[in-house]
Amino acid sequence: MDRRTKYTKKIIKDTFIKLLDEKDIKKITVSEICKLADINRATFYRYYIDVYDLLDKIQEEFIDELKAPYLEDPSRVNSVGAFSKEMLQVFIENKELVKILFDTNNNIYFLNEVLEVAYTMCKNKWEQDLPDITE
């Protein structure tokens, strides 16, 4: 992805997150995002289907960031406690985004995704450390 594309996506996401902090997602329009981000609608639609798709992409990126330390170097997470610390660090670094994502329409999808990452990482570590452990 080139720098211009990264910049454009960042501007769209930042504008959207700012709007989510101010009002409900149902009241946010693509036109409003485009106006505030100073882009045209075609640019928005090049990357996203609608505001809900944009929200999904932001959540997916956050979940990928939660998984990253373990996927990049599994030995880096040498205990469940270490993974928990890594996970909390990502939450702290993104606290405003996390607050907004958890607040958005009682976002149970996002909560479930976060819990699934935590469960999977802990389960993998326990299975590695305790091969006789059962589900």
PDB file of C-alpha atoms in Angstrom, residues 25-105:
ATOM      1  CA  ILE A  25     -23.065   5.448  14.349  1.00  0.00           C
ATOM      2  CA  LYS A  26     -26.617   5.503  12.970  1.00  0.00           C
ATOM      3  CA  LYS A  27     -26.355   9.283  12.707  1.00  0.00           C
ATOM      4  CA  ILE A  28     -23.021   9.316  10.876  1.00  0.00           C
ATOM      5  CA  THR A  29     -23.131   9.590   7.100  1.00  0.00           C
ATOM      6  CA  VAL A  30     -20.528   8.969   4.449  1.00  0.00           C
ATOM      7  CA  SER A  31     -21.099  12.537   3.245  1.00  0.00           C
ATOM      8  CA  GLU A  32     -20.306  13.895   6.687  1.00  0.00           C
ATOM      9  CA  ILE A  33     -17.094  11.854   6.927  1.00  0.00           C
ATOM     10  CA  CYS A  34     -16.039  12.994   3.462  1.00  0.00           C
ATOM     11  CA  LYS A  35     -16.739  16.641   4.190  1.00  0.00           C
ATOM     12  CA  LEU A  36     -14.774  16.621   7.455  1.00  0.00           C
ATOM     13  CA  ALA A  37     -11.941  14.547   5.979  1.00  0.00           C
ATOM     14  CA  ASP A  38     -11.844  16.767   2.885  1.00  0.00           C
ATOM     15  CA  ILE A  39     -12.160  13.859   0.451  1.00  0.00           C
ATOM     16  CA  ASN A  40     -14.759  13.012  -2.150  1.00  0.00           C
ATOM     17  CA  ARG A  41     -17.265  10.210  -1.798  1.00  0.00           C
ATOM     18  CA  ALA A  42     -15.622   8.140  -4.534  1.00  0.00           C
ATOM     19  CA  THR A  43     -12.451   8.049  -2.443  1.00  0.00           C
ATOM     20  CA  PHE A  44     -14.373   6.763   0.563  1.00  0.00           C
ATOM     21  CA  TYR A  45     -16.128   4.101  -1.526  1.00  0.00           C
ATOM     22  CA  ARG A  46     -12.815   2.993  -3.015  1.00  0.00           C
ATOM     23  CA  TYR A  47     -11.927   1.578   0.419  1.00  0.00           C
ATOM     24  CA  TYR A  48     -15.205   1.016   2.282  1.00  0.00           C
ATOM     25  CA  ILE A  49     -18.765  -0.019   1.502  1.00  0.00           C
ATOM     26  CA  ASP A  50     -20.383   2.159   4.189  1.00  0.00           C
ATOM     27  CA  VAL A  51     -19.823   3.374   7.759  1.00  0.00           C
ATOM     28  CA  TYR A  52     -20.466  -0.113   9.151  1.00  0.00           C
ATOM     29  CA  ASP A  53     -17.825  -1.604   6.876  1.00  0.00           C
ATOM     30  CA  LEU A  54     -15.431   1.105   8.066  1.00  0.00           C
ATOM     31  CA  LEU A  55     -16.214   0.194  11.687  1.00  0.00           C
ATOM     32  CA  ASP A  56     -15.617  -3.487  10.902  1.00  0.00           C
ATOM     33  CA  LYS A  57     -12.249  -2.707   9.325  1.00  0.00           C
ATOM     34  CA  ILE A  58     -11.169  -0.620  12.322  1.00  0.00           C
ATOM     35  CA  GLN A  59     -12.154  -3.444  14.672  1.00  0.00           C
ATOM     36  CA  GLU A  60     -10.347  -6.031  12.536  1.00  0.00           C
ATOM     37  CA  GLU A  61      -7.176  -3.937  12.586  1.00  0.00           C
ATOM     38  CA  PHE A  62      -7.364  -3.631  16.365  1.00  0.00           C
ATOM     39  CA  ILE A  63      -7.866  -7.381  16.778  1.00  0.00           C
ATOM     40  CA  ASP A  64      -4.897  -8.009  14.462  1.00  0.00           C
ATOM     41  CA  GLU A  65      -2.837  -5.672  16.628  1.00  0.00           C
ATOM     42  CA  LEU A  66      -3.835  -7.694  19.708  1.00  0.00           C
ATOM     43  CA  LYS A  67      -2.667 -10.899  18.021  1.00  0.00           C
ATOM     44  CA  ALA A  68       0.506  -9.423  16.537  1.00  0.00           C
ATOM     45  CA  PRO A  69       2.973  -9.959  19.413  1.00  0.00           C
ATOM     46  CA  TYR A  70       2.102 -13.641  19.623  1.00  0.00           C
ATOM     47  CA  LEU A  71       1.992 -14.239  15.867  1.00  0.00           C
ATOM     48  CA  GLU A  72       5.250 -12.376  15.180  1.00  0.00           C
ATOM     49  CA  ASP A  73       7.196 -14.149  17.901  1.00  0.00           C
ATOM     50  CA  PRO A  74       5.360 -16.836  19.911  1.00  0.00           C
ATOM     51  CA  SER A  75       8.325 -17.171  22.283  1.00  0.00           C
ATOM     52  CA  ARG A  76       7.841 -13.528  23.267  1.00  0.00           C
ATOM     53  CA  VAL A  77       4.684 -14.560  25.075  1.00  0.00           C
ATOM     54  CA  ASN A  78       6.167 -17.109  27.438  1.00  0.00           C
ATOM     55  CA  SER A  79       3.230 -17.168  29.862  1.00  0.00           C
ATOM     56  CA  VAL A  80      -0.435 -16.297  30.086  1.00  0.00           C
ATOM     57  CA  GLY A  81       0.586 -13.410  32.318  1.00  0.00           C
ATOM     58  CA  ALA A  82       3.010 -12.123  29.680  1.00  0.00           C
ATOM     59  CA  PHE A  83       0.312 -12.307  27.024  1.00  0.00           C
ATOM     60  CA  SER A  84      -2.125 -10.496  29.320  1.00  0.00           C
ATOM     61  CA  LYS A  85       0.462  -7.771  29.836  1.00  0.00           C
ATOM     62  CA  GLU A  86       0.993  -7.446  26.064  1.00  0.00           C
ATOM     63  CA  MET A  87      -2.762  -7.292  25.519  1.00  0.00           C
ATOM     64  CA  LEU A  88      -3.265  -4.645  28.192  1.00  0.00           C
ATOM     65  CA  GLN A  89      -0.437  -2.599  26.679  1.00  0.00           C
ATOM     66  CA  VAL A  90      -2.302  -2.520  23.350  1.00  0.00           C
ATOM     67  CA  PHE A  91      -5.454  -1.419  25.207  1.00  0.00           C
ATOM     68  CA  ILE A  92      -3.566   1.358  27.015  1.00  0.00           C
ATOM     69  CA  GLU A  93      -1.917   2.585  23.803  1.00  0.00           C
ATOM     70  CA  ASN A  94      -5.348   2.722  22.134  1.00  0.00           C
ATOM     71  CA  LYS A  95      -7.534   3.611  25.124  1.00  0.00           C
ATOM     72  CA  GLU A  96      -9.650   6.230  23.340  1.00  0.00           C
ATOM     73  CA  LEU A  97     -10.305   3.906  20.401  1.00  0.00           C
ATOM     74  CA  VAL A  98     -11.112   0.990  22.737  1.00  0.00           C
ATOM     75  CA  LYS A  99     -13.564   3.117  24.696  1.00  0.00           C
ATOM     76  CA  ILE A 100     -15.317   4.158  21.497  1.00  0.00           C
ATOM     77  CA  LEU A 101     -15.370   0.628  20.076  1.00  0.00           C
ATOM     78  CA  PHE A 102     -16.832  -0.818  23.267  1.00  0.00           C
ATOM     79  CA  ASP A 103     -19.404   1.995  23.485  1.00  0.00           C
ATOM     80  CA  THR A 104     -20.555   1.796  19.858  1.00  0.00           C
ATOM     81  CA  ASN A 105     -24.079   0.320  19.923  1.00  0.00           C
TER      82      ASN A 105
END
